[in-house]
Amino acid sequence: MVVVDEVFKTIRSVPVLDGVSAEFPSGAVSVLTGPNGSGKTMLLRVIAGLVRPTSGSVEVDGRKLHRDAPFPESIGILLEGPAFIGSLSGRDNLRALADLREGVSDAQIDDLIARVGLAGFGRRRYRTYSLGMRQRLGIAAAVMGAPSLILLDEPTNALDDEGVVMAKGVMRAVCDAGATVIVATHDADVVQDVADVRWRMAQGRISHVTGEEGRRHE
Amino acid sequence: MWQAFVRTLRCEGRAQARPAALRVLAVCLFASLACFLLCAQAVVHSGIDGAQSARLGFLDFLAAVLAGEGDYDPSLGERRAVPVGWLCVGVCMLLVTLPDPLHDPRHMQPLTMVLSGSRVGWWLASCAWVALCCLTAFIGIVAVCIAWGACWGAAVPSGGASAGLRLWEKTPELLGFDASAAAPALSGRGMGWRDVLAWLSCSWLALTSVCLVQRALVAMLPAPVAFSLTLAMLSAPLFVFHPWLVGSHAMLARSTFVINNGFSPSCALGVTLAHVAAAMCLGAAMTLRRDVVGQRR
């Protein structure tokens, strides 16, 4: 559960977040929509602990960021597109990141690579990956180790139809496992069928679009 | 915090070992080239002056890479010999520690910082990685010099820790720096193994402190700007003879073992540790209060 309370963020006198208050429940996919520059990515950065709000607070699973902990305790992120080390294979990139988490085995990494549709490509160097493959690896890195909070910024960028289905499947699976999933996208149609809670952002402000919707598969 | 430190360092080692090893290899190649040039100069010199055979020892090869430049006084009208070998090795050392995707705000920094769970632990791991890379490169340099010495047939002085390592009397002239004949490296007493170890430690610390300053600057400025500023800091002692210029302490030609008014190891230790502390504190302060707002590559 993530609770954002009256968060303001001003960068060089420009308000980027303007009194954002929202709740993102556990076990649900919350989708943030809005045009470019509306503050979606900045809100994700604030929730991740990468950006300190000018005022207001963020609480993740009962712990206030920057007071109780600098970052959420268990988190996976895909922000502003994937960024990995080009000279390493996709698998080695994930292996390196797994060192920052507890208890992720090589077998789990191989499973994850297969799950995002990169089976057979895991040992290829990252720099040889297409944009879509990079995005798939970014999704794999975000959900690796089953974190309790997952932040995905434009997760369907560069993905083909099959990739979009895969991304939605992964979101639904981690959500069913109890994680809080927050997805920011400018294209609400792409992920509308996976959204449980919808928020809309415009000019740094947030508004609730609908209540918790029934899941599509129900 | 310590858990974050250990995890980040482990991640860094796994992710960066291969590219860092290639850059360390480049440092060793430059060091080898400097040793080769010294040999070539020594052979040519011996050919001209038949009476003087080229008696190069281990210290001469270390000097070929790490001598730097003595106190240059332009008013004396002497021709200046810029220490190209020393400068190349210094630049390579900076380049060994400059590219770091795990700490690049436009690369993996947001991910690694968040996953580490602690900003301070993450920063300390970054500093430790810089120090490890510098140490590896420095050990590589020393190994190259020892290998060249062994190939040249340099004699190993007997007598344990007090045994003297000396510079060949023509080495300062070949490498273009002034040396005082009374200083230990050129006198009959020579430098003991402990002296050499003390000087090498200070030299490594000096280069490490410059690299740490670079890492701290990278936290505030674009990498090319940070590199240029640090390079200016490293090469400043070529123009000014002052103990507070940390690059001086990475030069054998400015140590008290080679020139009478040189800098002692204790002075080098104080100055370099002050730089290390300043760089680490500055970087930690920046890391703690900075918003990580990356840009798309």
Coordinates of C-alpha atoms in Angstrom, one line a residue:
Chain A
M1 CA 0.0 0.0 0.0
V2 CA 1.4 3.4 -1.0
V3 CA -0.1 6.6 0.4
V4 CA 0.9 9.9 -1.1
D5 CA -0.2 12.8 1.0
E6 CA -0.2 16.4 -0.3
V7 CA 3.0 16.1 -2.2
F8 CA 4.4 19.2 -3.8
K9 CA 7.5 19.3 -5.9
T10 CA 9.0 22.4 -7.4
I11 CA 12.0 22.4 -9.6
R12 CA 13.6 25.8 -10.4
S13 CA 10.4 27.6 -9.3
V14 CA 8.3 25.4 -11.7
P15 CA 5.7 23.3 -9.9
V16 CA 6.0 19.7 -11.2
L17 CA 3.7 18.1 -8.6
D18 CA 1.0 20.3 -7.2
G19 CA -0.6 18.8 -4.1
V20 CA -0.8 15.2 -5.1
S21 CA -2.7 12.9 -2.8
A22 CA -3.5 9.4 -3.7
E23 CA -3.6 5.8 -2.4
F24 CA -2.3 2.9 -4.3
P25 CA -3.6 -0.4 -2.8
S26 CA -1.7 -3.6 -2.5
G27 CA -2.7 -6.5 -4.8
A28 CA -4.0 -4.1 -7.5
V29 CA -2.6 -2.5 -10.6
S30 CA -3.0 1.2 -10.4
V31 CA -2.6 3.0 -13.7
L32 CA -1.6 6.7 -13.9
T33 CA -2.5 8.3 -17.2
G34 CA -1.9 11.7 -18.5
P35 CA -0.2 13.6 -21.3
N36 CA 3.6 14.1 -21.5
G37 CA 4.8 16.5 -18.9
S38 CA 1.9 16.0 -16.5
G39 CA 4.1 14.7 -13.7
K40 CA 3.6 10.9 -13.9
T41 CA 7.3 10.0 -14.0
M42 CA 8.1 12.6 -11.3
L43 CA 5.5 11.0 -9.0
L44 CA 7.0 7.6 -9.6
R45 CA 10.4 9.0 -8.7
V46 CA 9.0 10.5 -5.5
I47 CA 7.5 7.2 -4.6
A48 CA 10.7 5.4 -5.4
G49 CA 12.6 7.8 -3.0
L50 CA 14.8 9.2 -5.8
V51 CA 13.3 12.6 -5.5
R52 CA 12.5 14.4 -2.3
P53 CA 9.2 16.2 -2.3
T54 CA 9.3 19.9 -1.5
S55 CA 6.5 19.2 0.9
G56 CA 4.1 16.4 1.8
S57 CA 4.9 12.8 2.5
V58 CA 5.0 9.3 0.9
E59 CA 4.2 6.2 3.0
V60 CA 5.1 2.8 1.7
D61 CA 3.7 -0.2 3.7
G62 CA 3.5 2.0 6.8
R63 CA 7.0 3.5 6.5
K64 CA 7.5 7.1 5.7
L65 CA 10.1 7.8 3.1
H66 CA 13.0 9.9 4.1
R67 CA 12.0 9.6 7.7
D68 CA 12.0 5.9 8.4
A69 CA 13.9 4.8 5.3
P70 CA 15.4 6.5 2.2
F71 CA 13.8 4.0 -0.2
P72 CA 11.0 1.5 -0.1
E73 CA 12.2 -1.7 1.4
S74 CA 11.2 -4.0 -1.4
I75 CA 10.8 -2.3 -4.8
G76 CA 11.3 -2.9 -8.5
I77 CA 11.4 0.0 -11.0
L78 CA 11.4 0.6 -14.7
L79 CA 11.8 4.4 -15.0
E80 CA 12.4 6.3 -18.3
G81 CA 13.2 3.1 -20.2
P82 CA 15.6 0.3 -19.5
A83 CA 19.3 1.1 -19.0
F84 CA 21.8 -1.8 -18.7
I85 CA 25.4 -2.4 -19.4
G86 CA 25.9 -3.0 -23.1
S87 CA 29.0 -5.2 -22.8
L88 CA 27.2 -7.7 -20.6
S89 CA 24.6 -10.3 -21.6
G90 CA 21.0 -9.7 -20.5
R91 CA 21.4 -12.6 -18.0
D92 CA 24.6 -11.1 -16.6
N93 CA 22.9 -7.7 -16.2
L94 CA 20.1 -9.4 -14.2
R95 CA 22.7 -11.4 -12.2
A96 CA 24.5 -8.2 -11.3
L97 CA 21.3 -6.5 -10.2
A98 CA 20.3 -9.7 -8.3
D99 CA 23.4 -9.0 -6.0
L100 CA 21.4 -6.0 -4.7
R101 CA 18.5 -8.2 -3.7
E102 CA 18.2 -11.1 -1.3
G103 CA 17.9 -14.7 -2.5
V104 CA 17.5 -14.5 -6.3
S105 CA 19.0 -17.7 -7.8
D106 CA 20.4 -18.3 -11.2
A107 CA 17.5 -20.6 -12.0
Q108 CA 15.0 -17.9 -11.1
I109 CA 16.8 -15.5 -13.4
D110 CA 16.6 -18.0 -16.2
D111 CA 12.9 -18.5 -15.5
L112 CA 12.3 -14.8 -15.6
I113 CA 14.2 -14.4 -18.9
A114 CA 11.9 -17.0 -20.4
R115 CA 8.8 -15.4 -18.9
V116 CA 9.5 -12.1 -20.6
G117 CA 10.0 -13.8 -23.9
L118 CA 13.8 -13.6 -24.0
A119 CA 14.5 -17.4 -23.9
G120 CA 17.5 -18.1 -26.1
F121 CA 18.6 -14.4 -26.0
G122 CA 19.7 -14.3 -22.3
R123 CA 23.4 -14.9 -23.1
R124 CA 23.5 -12.4 -25.9
R125 CA 25.1 -9.0 -25.2
Y126 CA 22.7 -6.3 -24.2
R127 CA 24.0 -3.9 -26.9
T128 CA 22.7 -6.3 -29.6
Y129 CA 19.2 -6.3 -28.2
S130 CA 16.4 -4.5 -30.1
L131 CA 14.4 -1.8 -28.4
G132 CA 11.6 -4.2 -27.6
M133 CA 14.0 -6.8 -26.1
R134 CA 15.5 -4.1 -23.9
Q135 CA 12.1 -3.2 -22.7
R136 CA 11.4 -6.8 -21.9
L137 CA 14.7 -7.1 -19.9
G138 CA 13.7 -3.9 -18.1
I139 CA 10.4 -5.5 -17.1
A140 CA 12.2 -8.6 -15.9
A141 CA 14.6 -6.5 -13.8
A142 CA 11.6 -4.7 -12.2
V143 CA 9.8 -7.8 -11.1
M144 CA 12.9 -9.8 -10.2
G145 CA 12.9 -11.1 -6.6
A146 CA 9.1 -10.5 -6.3
P147 CA 9.2 -7.0 -4.7
S148 CA 6.2 -5.8 -2.9
L149 CA 6.1 -2.5 -4.8
I150 CA 6.6 -2.3 -8.6
L151 CA 6.8 1.0 -10.5
L152 CA 6.6 0.8 -14.2
D153 CA 7.0 3.9 -16.4
E154 CA 5.6 3.4 -19.9
P155 CA 6.2 -0.4 -19.7
T156 CA 4.6 -1.1 -23.1
N157 CA 6.9 1.3 -25.1
A158 CA 8.5 -0.4 -28.1
L159 CA 6.8 -3.7 -27.3
D160 CA 5.1 -5.6 -30.1
D161 CA 1.5 -7.0 -29.6
E162 CA 2.9 -10.2 -28.1
G163 CA 5.1 -8.2 -25.8
V164 CA 2.2 -6.1 -24.6
V165 CA 0.3 -9.3 -23.7
M166 CA 3.4 -10.6 -21.9
A167 CA 3.8 -7.3 -20.0
K168 CA 0.1 -7.4 -18.9
G169 CA 0.4 -11.0 -17.9
V170 CA 3.5 -10.2 -15.7
M171 CA 1.7 -7.2 -14.1
R172 CA -1.3 -9.3 -13.3
A173 CA 0.8 -12.2 -11.9
V174 CA 2.9 -10.0 -9.5
C175 CA -0.3 -8.2 -8.5
D176 CA -2.0 -11.5 -7.7
A177 CA 1.0 -12.3 -5.6
G178 CA 0.1 -9.3 -3.5
A179 CA 2.4 -6.6 -4.9
T180 CA 1.4 -3.0 -5.3
V181 CA 1.8 -2.2 -9.0
I182 CA 1.8 1.4 -10.3
V183 CA 2.0 1.9 -14.0
A184 CA 2.4 5.3 -15.6
T185 CA 1.4 5.6 -19.3
H186 CA 0.3 8.3 -21.7
D187 CA -1.7 5.7 -23.6
A188 CA -4.5 4.5 -21.3
D189 CA -6.0 2.2 -23.9
V190 CA -3.1 -0.2 -24.0
V191 CA -3.3 -1.1 -20.3
Q192 CA -7.0 -0.4 -19.6
D193 CA -7.9 -4.1 -19.3
V194 CA -5.3 -4.7 -16.7
A195 CA -6.1 -1.6 -14.6
D196 CA -7.8 -2.1 -11.2
V197 CA -7.5 1.6 -10.1
R198 CA -7.1 4.5 -12.4
W199 CA -5.7 7.9 -11.8
R200 CA -5.4 10.8 -14.2
M201 CA -2.6 13.4 -14.0
A202 CA -2.6 16.9 -15.6
Q203 CA -0.3 19.8 -14.9
G204 CA 1.0 18.2 -11.7
R205 CA -2.4 17.5 -10.3
I206 CA -4.0 14.1 -9.8
S207 CA -7.6 13.0 -9.9
H208 CA -9.3 9.6 -9.4
V209 CA -10.9 8.3 -12.5
T210 CA -12.8 5.3 -11.3
G211 CA -13.1 3.2 -8.2
E212 CA -11.6 -0.2 -8.1
E213 CA -12.8 -2.0 -11.1
G214 CA -13.5 -5.7 -11.6
R215 CA -10.6 -7.5 -13.0
R216 CA -11.0 -8.5 -16.6
H217 CA -10.4 -12.1 -16.0
E218 CA -13.2 -12.1 -13.4
Chain B
M1 CA 24.0 0.9 5.4
W2 CA 26.8 -1.7 5.6
Q3 CA 24.6 -4.3 3.9
A4 CA 23.9 -1.8 1.1
F5 CA 27.7 -1.2 0.9
V6 CA 28.5 -4.9 0.5
R7 CA 25.7 -5.5 -1.9
T8 CA 26.5 -2.6 -4.1
L9 CA 30.2 -3.5 -4.1
R10 CA 29.4 -7.0 -5.1
C11 CA 27.1 -5.8 -7.9
E12 CA 29.8 -3.4 -9.0
G13 CA 32.4 -6.2 -9.1
R14 CA 30.2 -8.5 -11.2
A15 CA 29.0 -5.8 -13.6
Q16 CA 32.3 -3.9 -14.1
A17 CA 35.1 -6.4 -13.6
R18 CA 35.5 -7.1 -17.3
P19 CA 35.5 -3.5 -18.6
A20 CA 37.6 -2.4 -15.7
A21 CA 40.1 -5.1 -16.4
L22 CA 40.5 -4.0 -20.0
R23 CA 41.2 -0.4 -18.8
V24 CA 43.7 -1.6 -16.2
L25 CA 45.4 -3.5 -19.1
A26 CA 45.7 -0.3 -21.0
V27 CA 47.4 1.3 -18.0
C28 CA 49.9 -1.6 -17.9
L29 CA 50.6 -1.2 -21.6
F30 CA 51.4 2.5 -21.1
A31 CA 53.7 1.6 -18.2
S32 CA 55.4 -1.0 -20.3
L33 CA 55.9 1.5 -23.1
A34 CA 57.5 3.9 -20.6
C35 CA 59.8 1.1 -19.4
F36 CA 60.7 0.2 -23.0
L37 CA 61.6 3.9 -23.8
L38 CA 63.8 4.0 -20.8
C39 CA 65.6 0.9 -21.9
A40 CA 66.0 2.3 -25.4
Q41 CA 67.4 5.6 -24.1
A42 CA 69.7 3.8 -21.8
V43 CA 71.1 1.6 -24.6
V44 CA 71.6 4.6 -26.9
H45 CA 73.3 6.5 -24.0
S46 CA 75.6 3.6 -23.3
G47 CA 76.4 3.4 -27.0
I48 CA 77.4 7.0 -27.1
D49 CA 79.3 6.9 -23.8
G50 CA 80.9 3.5 -24.0
A51 CA 82.5 3.7 -20.6
Q52 CA 79.1 4.0 -19.0
S53 CA 77.2 0.8 -19.2
A54 CA 73.4 0.9 -18.6
R55 CA 73.0 -0.4 -15.1
L56 CA 69.3 -0.1 -14.8
G57 CA 67.6 -1.4 -11.6
F58 CA 64.1 -2.0 -10.4
L59 CA 63.8 1.6 -9.1
D60 CA 64.8 2.9 -12.5
F61 CA 61.8 1.2 -14.1
L62 CA 59.5 2.5 -11.4
A63 CA 60.9 5.9 -12.1
A64 CA 60.3 5.5 -15.8
V65 CA 56.6 5.3 -15.1
L66 CA 56.1 7.3 -11.8
A67 CA 59.0 9.8 -11.7
G68 CA 57.0 12.7 -13.0
E69 CA 58.9 16.0 -13.0
G70 CA 61.2 17.6 -10.6
D71 CA 61.0 21.2 -9.5
Y72 CA 61.0 23.1 -12.8
D73 CA 62.2 26.7 -12.7
P74 CA 61.6 28.5 -16.0
S75 CA 63.9 31.4 -15.0
L76 CA 66.9 29.1 -15.4
G77 CA 66.2 28.8 -19.1
E78 CA 66.5 25.0 -19.2
R79 CA 64.7 22.9 -21.7
R80 CA 61.6 21.4 -20.3
A81 CA 60.9 17.7 -20.5
V82 CA 57.2 17.1 -19.9
P83 CA 56.8 13.7 -18.2
V84 CA 54.7 12.2 -20.9
G85 CA 54.8 8.7 -19.4
W86 CA 53.7 9.8 -16.0
L87 CA 50.9 12.0 -17.5
C88 CA 49.7 9.1 -19.7
V89 CA 49.5 6.7 -16.8
G90 CA 47.7 9.4 -14.7
V91 CA 45.2 10.0 -17.5
C92 CA 44.6 6.3 -17.9
M93 CA 44.1 5.9 -14.1
L94 CA 41.4 8.6 -14.3
L95 CA 39.8 6.8 -17.3
V96 CA 39.8 3.5 -15.4
T97 CA 37.5 5.0 -12.8
L98 CA 35.5 7.5 -14.9
P99 CA 33.0 5.4 -16.8
D100 CA 30.6 3.8 -14.3
P101 CA 27.1 3.0 -15.5
L102 CA 26.1 2.0 -12.0
H103 CA 26.7 5.6 -10.9
D104 CA 25.7 7.4 -14.0
P105 CA 22.4 9.3 -13.5
R106 CA 21.5 8.7 -17.1
H107 CA 22.2 5.0 -16.9
M108 CA 21.7 2.5 -14.1
Q109 CA 22.1 4.8 -11.1
P110 CA 18.4 5.2 -10.2
L111 CA 18.0 1.4 -10.2
T112 CA 21.1 0.5 -8.3
M113 CA 20.6 3.3 -5.8
V114 CA 17.0 2.3 -5.0
L115 CA 17.9 -1.4 -4.8
S116 CA 20.8 -0.8 -2.5
G117 CA 18.5 0.7 0.0
S118 CA 20.9 3.3 1.3
R119 CA 22.4 6.4 -0.3
V120 CA 25.4 6.5 1.9
G121 CA 26.1 2.8 1.6
W122 CA 25.8 3.1 -2.2
W123 CA 28.2 6.1 -2.2
L124 CA 30.8 4.4 0.0
A125 CA 30.7 1.3 -2.2
S126 CA 31.4 3.6 -5.2
C127 CA 34.4 5.0 -3.4
A128 CA 35.6 1.5 -2.4
W129 CA 35.3 0.4 -6.1
V130 CA 37.4 3.4 -7.2
A131 CA 40.1 2.6 -4.6
L132 CA 40.0 -1.1 -5.7
C133 CA 40.4 -0.2 -9.4
C134 CA 43.2 2.2 -8.6
L135 CA 44.9 -0.5 -6.4
T136 CA 44.6 -3.1 -9.2
A137 CA 46.0 -0.7 -11.8
F138 CA 48.8 0.4 -9.5
I139 CA 49.8 -3.3 -8.7
G140 CA 49.7 -3.8 -12.5
I141 CA 52.2 -0.9 -12.9
V142 CA 54.5 -2.2 -10.3
A143 CA 54.3 -5.7 -11.7
V144 CA 55.2 -4.4 -15.1
C145 CA 58.2 -2.5 -13.7
I146 CA 59.4 -5.6 -11.8
A147 CA 59.0 -7.7 -14.9
W148 CA 61.0 -5.2 -17.0
G149 CA 63.7 -5.1 -14.3
A150 CA 63.8 -8.9 -14.2
C151 CA 64.1 -9.1 -18.0
W152 CA 66.9 -6.5 -17.9
G153 CA 68.7 -8.5 -15.3
A154 CA 68.5 -6.0 -12.5
A155 CA 70.2 -7.3 -9.4
V156 CA 68.1 -7.9 -6.3
P157 CA 70.0 -6.2 -3.5
S158 CA 70.8 -8.5 -0.6
G159 CA 70.5 -7.4 3.0
G160 CA 66.8 -7.7 3.8
A161 CA 64.6 -4.6 4.4
S162 CA 67.5 -2.3 4.8
A163 CA 68.9 -3.2 1.4
G164 CA 69.3 -0.2 -0.9
L165 CA 67.6 0.3 -4.2
R166 CA 69.3 3.0 -6.2
L167 CA 68.6 4.9 -9.3
W168 CA 71.2 4.6 -12.1
E169 CA 73.1 7.9 -12.0
K170 CA 72.1 8.6 -15.6
T171 CA 68.3 7.9 -15.1
P172 CA 67.4 11.4 -13.9
E173 CA 69.0 12.9 -17.0
L174 CA 67.3 10.4 -19.3
L175 CA 63.9 11.0 -17.7
G176 CA 64.4 14.7 -17.6
F177 CA 64.3 15.5 -14.0
D178 CA 66.7 17.0 -11.6
A179 CA 67.9 15.0 -8.7
S180 CA 70.1 15.9 -5.8
A181 CA 73.1 13.6 -5.6
A182 CA 72.9 13.5 -1.8
A183 CA 69.3 12.1 -1.8
P184 CA 69.0 8.4 -0.8
A185 CA 67.9 7.1 -4.2
L186 CA 71.1 8.3 -5.8
S187 CA 73.5 8.1 -2.9
G188 CA 75.4 5.0 -1.7
R189 CA 72.7 4.3 1.0
G190 CA 69.9 3.8 -1.5
M191 CA 66.2 3.4 -0.7
G192 CA 65.3 0.5 1.6
W193 CA 62.4 -1.8 0.7
R194 CA 60.4 0.0 3.4
D195 CA 61.1 3.4 1.9
V196 CA 60.1 2.1 -1.5
L197 CA 56.9 0.6 -0.1
A198 CA 56.1 3.9 1.8
W199 CA 56.6 5.9 -1.4
L200 CA 54.6 3.5 -3.5
S201 CA 51.8 3.6 -1.0
C202 CA 51.7 7.4 -1.0
S203 CA 51.8 7.4 -4.8
W204 CA 48.9 5.0 -5.0
L205 CA 47.0 7.1 -2.4
A206 CA 47.7 10.3 -4.3
L207 CA 46.3 8.8 -7.6
T208 CA 43.4 7.3 -5.7
S209 CA 42.5 10.6 -4.1
V210 CA 42.5 12.3 -7.5
C211 CA 40.2 9.6 -8.8
L212 CA 37.9 10.0 -5.8
V213 CA 37.7 13.7 -6.4
Q214 CA 36.8 12.9 -9.9
R215 CA 34.0 10.6 -8.7
A216 CA 32.7 13.3 -6.3
L217 CA 32.7 15.8 -9.2
V218 CA 30.8 13.4 -11.4
A219 CA 28.0 13.5 -8.8
M220 CA 27.6 17.2 -9.6
L221 CA 28.9 17.8 -13.1
P222 CA 28.8 16.0 -16.5
A223 CA 31.6 13.4 -16.8
P224 CA 33.7 15.2 -19.4
V225 CA 33.8 18.4 -17.3
A226 CA 34.6 16.4 -14.1
F227 CA 37.4 14.6 -16.0
S228 CA 38.8 17.9 -17.3
L229 CA 38.8 19.5 -13.9
T230 CA 40.5 16.4 -12.3
L231 CA 43.1 16.3 -15.1
A232 CA 43.9 19.9 -14.4
M233 CA 44.2 19.1 -10.7
L234 CA 46.5 16.1 -11.4
S235 CA 48.8 18.1 -13.8
A236 CA 48.8 21.3 -11.7
P237 CA 52.1 20.3 -9.9
L238 CA 53.8 20.4 -13.3
F239 CA 53.5 24.2 -13.1
V240 CA 53.6 24.8 -9.3
F241 CA 55.8 23.2 -6.7
H242 CA 53.5 23.0 -3.6
P243 CA 52.8 20.2 -1.2
W244 CA 49.1 20.8 -1.3
L245 CA 48.9 19.9 -5.0
V246 CA 48.1 16.2 -4.6
G247 CA 49.6 15.2 -7.9
S248 CA 53.1 16.0 -6.5
H249 CA 52.9 13.0 -4.2
A250 CA 52.4 10.6 -7.1
M251 CA 55.8 11.7 -8.5
L252 CA 59.0 10.0 -7.4
A253 CA 61.0 13.0 -8.7
R254 CA 59.4 15.1 -6.0
S255 CA 59.9 12.8 -3.1
T256 CA 62.4 13.4 -0.4
F257 CA 64.2 10.2 -1.5
V258 CA 65.2 11.8 -4.8
I259 CA 65.5 15.6 -4.1
N260 CA 66.7 17.2 -0.9
N261 CA 63.8 19.6 -0.6
G262 CA 61.2 17.0 -1.7
F263 CA 58.0 15.9 0.1
S264 CA 58.3 13.3 2.8
P265 CA 55.9 10.3 3.0
S266 CA 54.3 11.7 6.1
C267 CA 53.5 15.0 4.2
A268 CA 52.2 13.0 1.3
L269 CA 50.0 10.8 3.6
G270 CA 48.5 13.9 5.3
V271 CA 47.7 15.7 2.0
T272 CA 46.3 12.7 0.2
L273 CA 44.2 11.6 3.2
A274 CA 42.8 15.2 3.4
H275 CA 41.9 15.0 -0.3
V276 CA 40.3 11.5 0.2
A277 CA 38.2 12.8 3.2
A278 CA 37.1 15.9 1.4
A279 CA 36.1 14.0 -1.8
M280 CA 34.2 11.4 0.2
C281 CA 32.4 14.0 2.4
L282 CA 31.5 16.1 -0.6
G283 CA 30.3 13.1 -2.6
A284 CA 28.3 11.8 0.4
A285 CA 26.7 15.2 0.9
M286 CA 25.7 15.5 -2.8
T287 CA 24.4 11.9 -2.8
L288 CA 22.3 12.4 0.3
R289 CA 20.5 15.6 -0.8
R290 CA 20.4 15.2 -4.6
D291 CA 17.3 14.4 -6.6
V292 CA 18.0 11.7 -9.1
V293 CA 16.3 12.9 -12.2
G294 CA 17.8 11.0 -15.1
Q295 CA 17.6 11.8 -18.8
R296 CA 16.8 9.4 -21.6
R297 CA 20.0 8.2 -23.3

